[in-house]
XYZ file of N, CA and C in Angstrom:
579
model
N 0.832 -1.181 0.000
C 0.000 0.000 0.000
C 0.871 1.235 0.000
N 0.397 2.209 -0.668
C 1.115 3.468 -0.778
C 0.516 4.482 0.192
N 1.379 5.253 0.859
C 0.902 6.284 1.772
C 0.393 7.452 0.967
N -0.654 8.068 1.486
C -1.214 9.219 0.803
C -0.370 10.440 1.094
N -0.097 11.175 0.100
C 0.678 12.402 0.250
C -0.239 13.583 0.523
N 0.360 14.706 0.801
C -0.416 15.910 1.097
C -1.261 16.351 -0.096
N -0.752 16.174 -1.279
C -1.505 16.629 -2.443
C -2.790 15.829 -2.606
N -2.769 14.522 -2.306
C -3.971 13.717 -2.406
C -5.000 14.110 -1.352
N -4.556 14.404 -0.140
C -5.457 14.818 0.920
C -6.111 16.139 0.541
N -5.349 17.052 -0.013
C -5.894 18.354 -0.411
C -6.939 18.190 -1.506
N -6.713 17.280 -2.406
C -7.680 17.096 -3.473
C -8.988 16.532 -2.939
N -8.926 15.604 -1.986
C -10.142 14.999 -1.455
C -10.914 15.953 -0.548
N -10.224 16.746 0.260
C -10.879 17.581 1.255
C -10.875 19.059 0.912
N -10.363 19.422 -0.190
C -10.291 20.832 -0.558
C -8.944 21.396 -0.148
N -8.638 22.518 -0.697
C -7.322 23.097 -0.428
C -7.328 23.878 0.880
N -6.166 24.159 1.371
C -6.010 24.951 2.587
C -6.569 26.354 2.362
N -6.419 26.883 1.195
C -6.933 28.216 0.878
C -8.455 28.244 0.972
N -9.129 27.152 0.521
C -10.587 27.089 0.609
C -11.053 27.102 2.065
N -10.347 26.378 2.941
C -10.704 26.324 4.353
C -10.564 27.700 4.994
N -9.519 28.411 4.698
C -9.298 29.749 5.254
C -10.414 30.685 4.819
N -10.838 30.564 3.576
C -11.919 31.407 3.064
C -13.215 31.168 3.836
N -13.514 29.898 4.150
C -14.725 29.576 4.898
C -14.663 30.196 6.288
N -13.527 30.147 6.941
C -13.389 30.723 8.274
C -13.581 32.239 8.260
N -13.171 32.876 7.221
C -13.315 34.328 7.147
C -14.767 34.744 6.941
N -15.566 33.909 6.322
C -16.960 34.229 6.068
C -17.785 34.140 7.345
N -17.462 33.182 8.238
C -18.222 33.016 9.469
C -17.997 34.208 10.397
N -19.042 34.662 11.090
C -18.850 35.782 12.009
C -18.005 35.341 13.207
N -17.085 36.185 13.593
C -16.209 35.869 14.712
C -16.794 36.457 15.991
N -16.794 35.640 17.021
C -17.253 36.120 18.321
C -16.054 36.117 19.257
N -15.838 37.238 19.870
C -14.739 37.359 20.816
C -15.304 37.245 22.217
N -14.488 36.774 23.132
C -14.946 36.587 24.493
C -15.409 37.901 25.110
N -14.767 38.993 24.756
C -15.162 40.275 25.339
C -16.520 40.752 24.811
N -16.951 40.234 23.637
C -18.241 40.614 23.075
C -19.392 39.804 23.678
N -19.089 38.664 24.276
C -20.130 37.792 24.822
C -20.402 38.168 26.277
N -21.661 38.055 26.682
C -22.023 38.311 28.071
C -21.626 37.109 28.922
N -21.130 37.381 30.114
C -20.743 36.323 31.042
C -21.977 35.795 31.759
N -21.938 34.538 32.114
C -23.037 33.886 32.818
C -22.751 33.992 34.322
N -23.554 34.756 35.071
C -23.271 34.926 36.500
C -23.744 33.731 37.318
N -23.174 33.581 38.504
C -23.670 32.575 39.440
C -24.973 33.074 40.049
N -25.937 32.168 40.165
C -27.258 32.488 40.715
C -27.468 31.604 41.936
N -27.741 32.228 43.085
C -28.007 31.508 44.323
C -29.470 31.708 44.678
N -30.150 30.629 45.083
C -31.577 30.750 45.350
C -31.972 30.003 46.622
N -33.009 30.531 47.243
C -33.653 29.911 48.400
C -35.135 30.204 48.250
N -35.960 29.612 49.095
C -37.390 29.859 48.935
C -38.128 29.800 50.256
N -39.285 30.378 50.224
C -40.273 30.303 51.294
C -41.561 29.819 50.632
N -42.606 29.618 51.394
C -43.845 29.141 50.790
C -44.470 30.191 49.888
N -44.144 31.480 50.108
C -44.760 32.549 49.326
C -43.821 33.257 48.365
N -42.499 33.003 48.424
C -41.570 33.725 47.551
C -40.304 32.934 47.272
N -39.613 33.383 46.231
C -38.322 32.830 45.838
C -37.288 33.943 46.069
N -36.196 33.615 46.737
C -35.129 34.569 47.002
C -33.958 34.240 46.080
N -33.591 35.188 45.234
C -32.524 34.959 44.255
C -31.445 36.013 44.426
N -30.202 35.556 44.486
C -29.043 36.444 44.531
C -28.226 36.191 43.272
N -28.047 37.222 42.465
C -27.243 37.119 41.241
C -25.895 37.748 41.542
N -24.852 36.951 41.422
C -23.511 37.359 41.829
C -22.850 38.209 40.745
N -23.203 39.491 40.743
C -22.612 40.456 39.822
C -22.189 41.665 40.654
N -20.909 41.845 40.889
C -20.484 42.979 41.710
C -20.599 44.306 40.969
N -20.895 45.347 41.726
C -20.931 46.724 41.219
C -21.792 46.844 39.956
N -23.058 46.486 40.100
C -24.004 46.567 38.985
C -25.083 47.583 39.357
N -24.847 48.874 39.074
C -25.767 49.911 39.551
C -27.119 49.937 38.844
N -27.181 49.535 37.582
C -28.438 49.607 36.834
C -28.738 48.285 36.131
N -29.164 47.267 36.884
C -29.484 45.993 36.239
C -30.809 46.076 35.492
N -30.917 45.308 34.428
C -32.174 45.180 33.686
C -32.754 43.824 34.033
N -33.894 43.851 34.714
C -34.517 42.613 35.172
C -35.940 42.570 34.637
N -36.297 41.411 34.079
C -37.666 41.195 33.615
C -38.176 39.918 34.265
N -39.295 40.046 34.973
C -39.931 38.920 35.638
C -41.358 38.835 35.128
N -41.799 37.650 34.801
C -43.169 37.488 34.315
C -43.513 36.027 34.126
N -44.656 35.810 33.505
C -45.126 34.460 33.191
C -45.269 34.315 31.688
N -44.888 33.154 31.167
C -45.129 32.852 29.766
C -46.644 32.749 29.564
N -47.098 32.942 28.352
C -48.537 32.851 28.066
C -49.069 31.487 28.487
N -49.886 31.493 29.523
C -50.498 30.264 29.995
C -49.518 29.299 30.641
N -48.311 29.756 30.939
C -47.317 28.836 31.482
C -46.654 29.358 32.738
N -45.504 28.802 33.005
C -44.758 29.124 34.209
C -43.980 30.430 34.048
N -43.354 30.828 35.140
C -42.657 32.105 35.170
C -41.289 32.071 34.502
N -40.735 33.264 34.336
C -39.394 33.394 33.776
C -38.687 34.568 34.441
N -37.368 34.550 34.353
C -36.518 35.613 34.860
C -35.468 35.913 33.813
N -35.358 37.187 33.444
C -34.312 37.636 32.520
C -33.515 38.716 33.231
N -32.198 38.554 33.240
C -31.309 39.521 33.895
C -30.207 39.920 32.935
N -29.896 41.205 32.937
C -28.773 41.717 32.169
C -28.196 42.882 32.957
N -26.887 42.889 33.121
C -26.248 43.956 33.866
C -24.783 44.072 33.527
N -24.223 45.233 33.821
C -22.820 45.508 33.529
C -22.100 45.880 34.815
N -20.934 45.292 35.015
C -20.098 45.649 36.146
C -19.596 47.070 35.918
N -19.864 47.960 36.876
C -19.535 49.368 36.718
C -18.051 49.655 36.642
N -17.226 48.881 37.324
C -15.796 49.175 37.336
C -15.033 48.520 36.188
N -15.401 47.288 35.821
C -14.654 46.598 34.758
C -15.341 46.663 33.396
N -16.641 46.949 33.371
C -17.372 47.005 32.109
C -17.782 45.650 31.570
N -17.602 44.588 32.335
C -17.969 43.243 31.906
C -19.488 43.101 31.961
N -20.062 42.565 30.885
C -21.513 42.357 30.824
C -21.866 40.955 31.308
N -22.989 40.880 32.039
C -23.511 39.614 32.544
C -24.946 39.468 32.078
N -25.359 38.228 31.802
C -26.739 37.971 31.392
C -27.112 36.540 31.755
N -28.374 36.385 32.163
C -28.896 35.064 32.455
C -30.397 35.087 32.205
N -30.919 33.954 31.735
C -32.354 33.794 31.508
C -32.751 32.432 32.041
N -33.776 32.418 32.909
C -34.244 31.168 33.509
C -35.742 31.017 33.316
N -36.170 29.835 32.914
C -37.584 29.482 32.939
C -37.828 28.854 34.300
N -38.689 29.485 35.110
C -38.911 29.071 36.486
C -39.879 27.904 36.577
N -39.835 27.214 37.710
C -40.642 26.013 37.912
C -42.141 26.316 37.958
N -42.529 27.426 38.564
C -43.945 27.748 38.708
C -44.247 29.178 38.305
N -45.493 29.573 38.509
C -45.934 30.924 38.147
C -45.520 31.918 39.229
N -45.253 33.161 38.797
C -44.814 34.203 39.716
C -45.695 35.438 39.586
N -45.650 36.289 40.601
C -46.371 37.551 40.610
C -45.341 38.674 40.478
N -45.205 39.225 39.303
C -44.192 40.249 39.051
C -44.466 41.522 39.842
N -45.738 41.858 40.071
C -46.074 43.084 40.794
C -45.639 43.023 42.255
N -45.657 41.866 42.862
C -45.274 41.723 44.260
C -43.795 41.459 44.464
N -43.022 41.433 43.398
C -41.598 41.132 43.478
C -40.787 42.399 43.710
N -39.598 42.226 44.342
C -38.738 43.365 44.669
C -37.315 43.082 44.234
N -36.549 44.161 44.006
C -35.160 44.044 43.584
C -34.306 45.013 44.383
N -33.075 44.597 44.652
C -32.117 45.449 45.347
C -30.742 45.224 44.721
N -30.157 46.279 44.184
C -28.827 46.192 43.582
C -27.823 46.773 44.571
N -26.945 45.906 45.079
C -25.943 46.326 46.045
C -24.563 46.341 45.425
N -23.570 46.542 46.252
C -22.198 46.598 45.774
C -21.641 45.263 45.351
N -22.135 44.171 45.944
C -21.589 42.842 45.643
C -22.483 41.988 44.764
N -23.800 42.250 44.783
C -24.702 41.391 44.028
C -26.041 42.083 43.823
N -26.890 41.415 43.062
C -28.264 41.875 42.832
C -29.175 40.865 43.506
N -30.051 41.360 44.390
C -30.930 40.490 45.158
C -32.366 40.669 44.682
N -33.067 39.554 44.449
C -34.458 39.567 44.008
C -35.312 38.764 44.983
N -36.448 39.310 45.343
C -37.459 38.576 46.109
C -38.663 38.455 45.186
N -38.791 37.298 44.555
C -39.844 37.074 43.563
C -41.035 36.415 44.250
N -42.175 37.065 44.167
C -43.398 36.571 44.797
C -43.979 35.433 43.961
N -44.316 34.322 44.611
C -45.003 33.231 43.914
C -46.446 33.669 43.664
N -47.041 33.162 42.596
C -48.418 33.534 42.288
C -49.381 33.031 43.367
N -49.153 31.819 43.829
C -49.978 31.279 44.911
C -49.053 30.723 45.988
N -49.399 30.989 47.231
C -48.628 30.450 48.339
C -48.916 28.964 48.436
N -47.882 28.208 48.587
C -48.093 26.766 48.630
C -46.820 26.037 48.969
N -46.751 24.787 48.597
C -45.569 24.000 48.951
C -44.324 24.500 48.216
N -43.179 24.115 48.756
C -41.914 24.498 48.141
C -41.758 23.858 46.762
N -41.112 24.583 45.868
C -40.804 24.037 44.546
C -39.666 23.029 44.705
N -39.663 21.958 43.913
C -38.568 20.993 44.013
C -37.261 21.504 43.413
N -37.342 22.534 42.582
C -36.151 23.130 41.953
C -36.525 24.521 41.457
N -35.533 25.312 41.113
C -35.793 26.666 40.634
C -36.231 26.672 39.172
N -35.502 25.947 38.341
C -35.763 25.955 36.902
C -36.809 24.907 36.528
N -37.487 25.172 35.428
C -38.530 24.264 34.949
C -37.941 22.920 34.525
N -36.823 22.955 33.790
C -36.222 21.717 33.310
C -35.454 21.047 34.441
N -35.356 19.734 34.364
C -34.715 18.944 35.409
C -33.204 18.855 35.251
N -32.646 19.461 34.232
C -31.208 19.370 34.009
C -30.460 20.227 35.034
N -29.236 19.829 35.335
C -28.385 20.559 36.261
C -27.830 21.794 35.553
N -28.095 22.960 36.102
C -27.571 24.200 35.552
C -26.304 24.550 36.321
N -25.193 24.666 35.620
C -23.901 24.810 36.287
C -23.745 26.116 37.041
N -24.550 27.100 36.756
C -24.413 28.389 37.428
C -25.486 28.623 38.495
N -26.393 27.685 38.716
C -27.473 27.837 39.697
C -27.153 26.974 40.918
N -27.147 27.623 42.095
C -26.778 26.959 43.343
C -27.797 27.288 44.426
N -27.919 26.413 45.420
C -28.759 26.693 46.587
C -28.037 27.679 47.491
N -28.777 28.635 48.009
C -28.238 29.596 48.966
C -28.580 29.079 50.359
N -27.695 28.291 50.933
C -27.975 27.636 52.202
C -28.042 28.628 53.357
N -27.479 29.821 53.207
C -27.564 30.840 54.255
C -28.982 31.390 54.396
N -29.752 31.365 53.327
C -31.117 31.899 53.346
C -32.177 30.807 53.301
N -31.776 29.573 53.138
C -32.719 28.476 52.947
C -33.459 28.156 54.240
N -34.761 27.925 54.132
C -35.583 27.426 55.240
C -36.499 26.349 54.693
N -36.556 25.238 55.414
C -37.476 24.172 55.038
C -38.890 24.568 55.413
N -39.846 23.850 54.879
C -41.254 24.161 55.159
C -41.577 24.039 56.639
N -41.030 23.029 57.310
C -41.317 22.872 58.734
C -40.669 23.968 59.572
N -39.528 24.496 59.142
C -38.907 25.626 59.836
C -39.762 26.875 59.708
N -40.400 27.050 58.566
C -41.282 28.200 58.375
C -42.491 28.114 59.289
N -43.039 26.914 59.476
C -44.190 26.739 60.354
C -43.829 27.086 61.791
N -42.630 26.700 62.230
C -42.176 27.044 63.572
C -42.037 28.551 63.723
N -41.548 29.200 62.684
C -41.374 30.649 62.705
C -42.722 31.355 62.769
N -43.738 30.797 62.132
C -45.068 31.401 62.119
C -45.738 31.346 63.492
N -45.293 30.430 64.365
C -45.872 30.349 65.701
C -45.565 31.593 66.523
N -44.607 32.384 66.096
C -44.223 33.634 66.751
C -43.936 33.433 68.237
N -43.111 32.514 68.548
C -42.687 32.293 69.919
C -41.754 33.432 70.296
N -42.239 34.331 71.148
C -41.516 35.541 71.492
C -40.945 35.413 72.890
N -39.625 35.420 73.006
C -38.987 35.337 74.315
C -39.093 36.649 75.077
N -39.417 37.732 74.427
C -39.529 39.034 75.085
C -40.658 39.080 76.096
N -41.674 38.261 75.949
C -42.791 38.243 76.864
C -42.501 37.486 78.155
N -41.384 36.764 78.208
C -41.039 36.023 79.420
C -40.450 36.956 80.460
N -40.568 36.573 81.711
C -40.012 37.375 82.801
C -38.495 37.354 82.757
N -37.902 38.351 83.368
C -36.454 38.443 83.451
C -35.954 37.387 84.431
N -35.014 36.579 84.032
C -34.522 35.493 84.870
C -33.711 36.004 86.055
N -33.271 37.237 86.049
C -32.463 37.774 87.140
C -33.261 37.901 88.422
N -34.565 38.034 88.350
C -35.360 38.204 89.570
C -35.668 36.878 90.267
N -35.376 35.766 89.625
C -35.575 34.472 90.256
C -34.374 34.122 91.116
N -34.624 33.380 92.196
C -33.538 32.942 93.072
C -32.721 31.888 92.365
N -31.423 31.961 92.522
C -30.532 30.969 91.953
C -30.340 29.873 92.987
N -30.774 28.650 92.726
C -30.649 27.584 93.721
C -29.202 27.230 94.018
N -28.283 27.577 93.162
C -26.877 27.268 93.413
C -26.251 28.231 94.410
N -26.889 29.400 94.641
C -26.362 30.354 95.592
C -26.722 29.993 97.027
N -27.687 29.140 97.247
C -28.136 28.772 98.589
C -27.855 27.296 98.842
N -27.767 26.954 100.086
C -27.649 25.553 100.446
C -29.060 25.006 100.552
N -29.486 24.259 99.567
C -30.875 23.790 99.550
C -31.094 22.624 100.499
N -30.045 21.983 100.946
C -30.165 20.871 101.886
C -29.856 21.385 103.280
N -30.863 21.660 104.044
C -30.666 22.100 105.422
C -30.695 20.892 106.340
N -30.322 21.097 107.591
C -30.260 19.983 108.549
C -31.622 19.394 108.814
N -32.634 20.243 108.867
C -33.957 19.739 109.190
C -34.493 18.822 108.098
N -34.159 19.107 106.852
C -34.611 18.251 105.758
C -33.850 16.944 105.738
N -32.563 16.982 106.010
C -31.762 15.769 105.897
C -32.005 14.798 107.035
N -32.522 15.274 108.194
C -32.779 14.380 109.313
C -33.920 13.416 109.019
N -34.928 13.845 108.263
C -36.083 13.000 108.011
C -35.892 12.055 106.857
N -34.821 12.139 106.142
C -34.598 11.311 104.954
C -33.452 10.347 105.199
N -33.706 9.250 105.828
C -32.690 8.245 106.102
C -32.504 7.310 104.903
N -33.435 7.311 103.960
C -33.384 6.385 102.820
C -32.304 6.798 101.808
N -31.976 8.087 101.790
C -31.034 8.591 100.788
C -29.621 8.372 101.295
N -28.776 7.660 100.516
C -27.403 7.440 100.972
C -26.596 8.723 100.927
N -25.640 8.845 101.805
C -24.764 9.997 101.858
C -23.722 9.862 100.752
N -23.668 10.830 99.858
C -22.770 10.745 98.710
C -21.381 11.238 99.026
N -21.206 11.945 100.103
C -19.866 12.479 100.437
C -19.115 11.596 101.365
């Protein structure tokens, strides 16, 4: 068998000049032209979704929250880091319906925080996004997370402020609670000392 030379390969697959021409026709995308995908941290309550978008120094974020026609909610975010000029963008189709009018946003120095109101108060969503696939930039915010049973305990409003001040009670350790008169009548108790 004879080895194929470069000229034979060029004839079968086209010339190097043809390949270069094809590359020049395709639009070039540079990393600086593309928006970066920010990290999204989320937690929830029975009535709202708490979302933190990790974009530092984003003074004027563009956020759109709503529901698809007859479907579940969505979140669109776009923002620019004020100091570096890096653009960030993310779009999520949410698991359930949301109330855009009851939702709030806060843009701070380190991140953008959203409190998205659920359309109906109810059980916790099993995930943030509608699709079951793992999204590499979406994480649970364990600092803000509360389980449903923790929320019920919080709703009981157990207020320690209504209890009396413990300083006015006698401290049993400050007194000798075993006096001679008590110990004389109790012969059944062995002496521990």
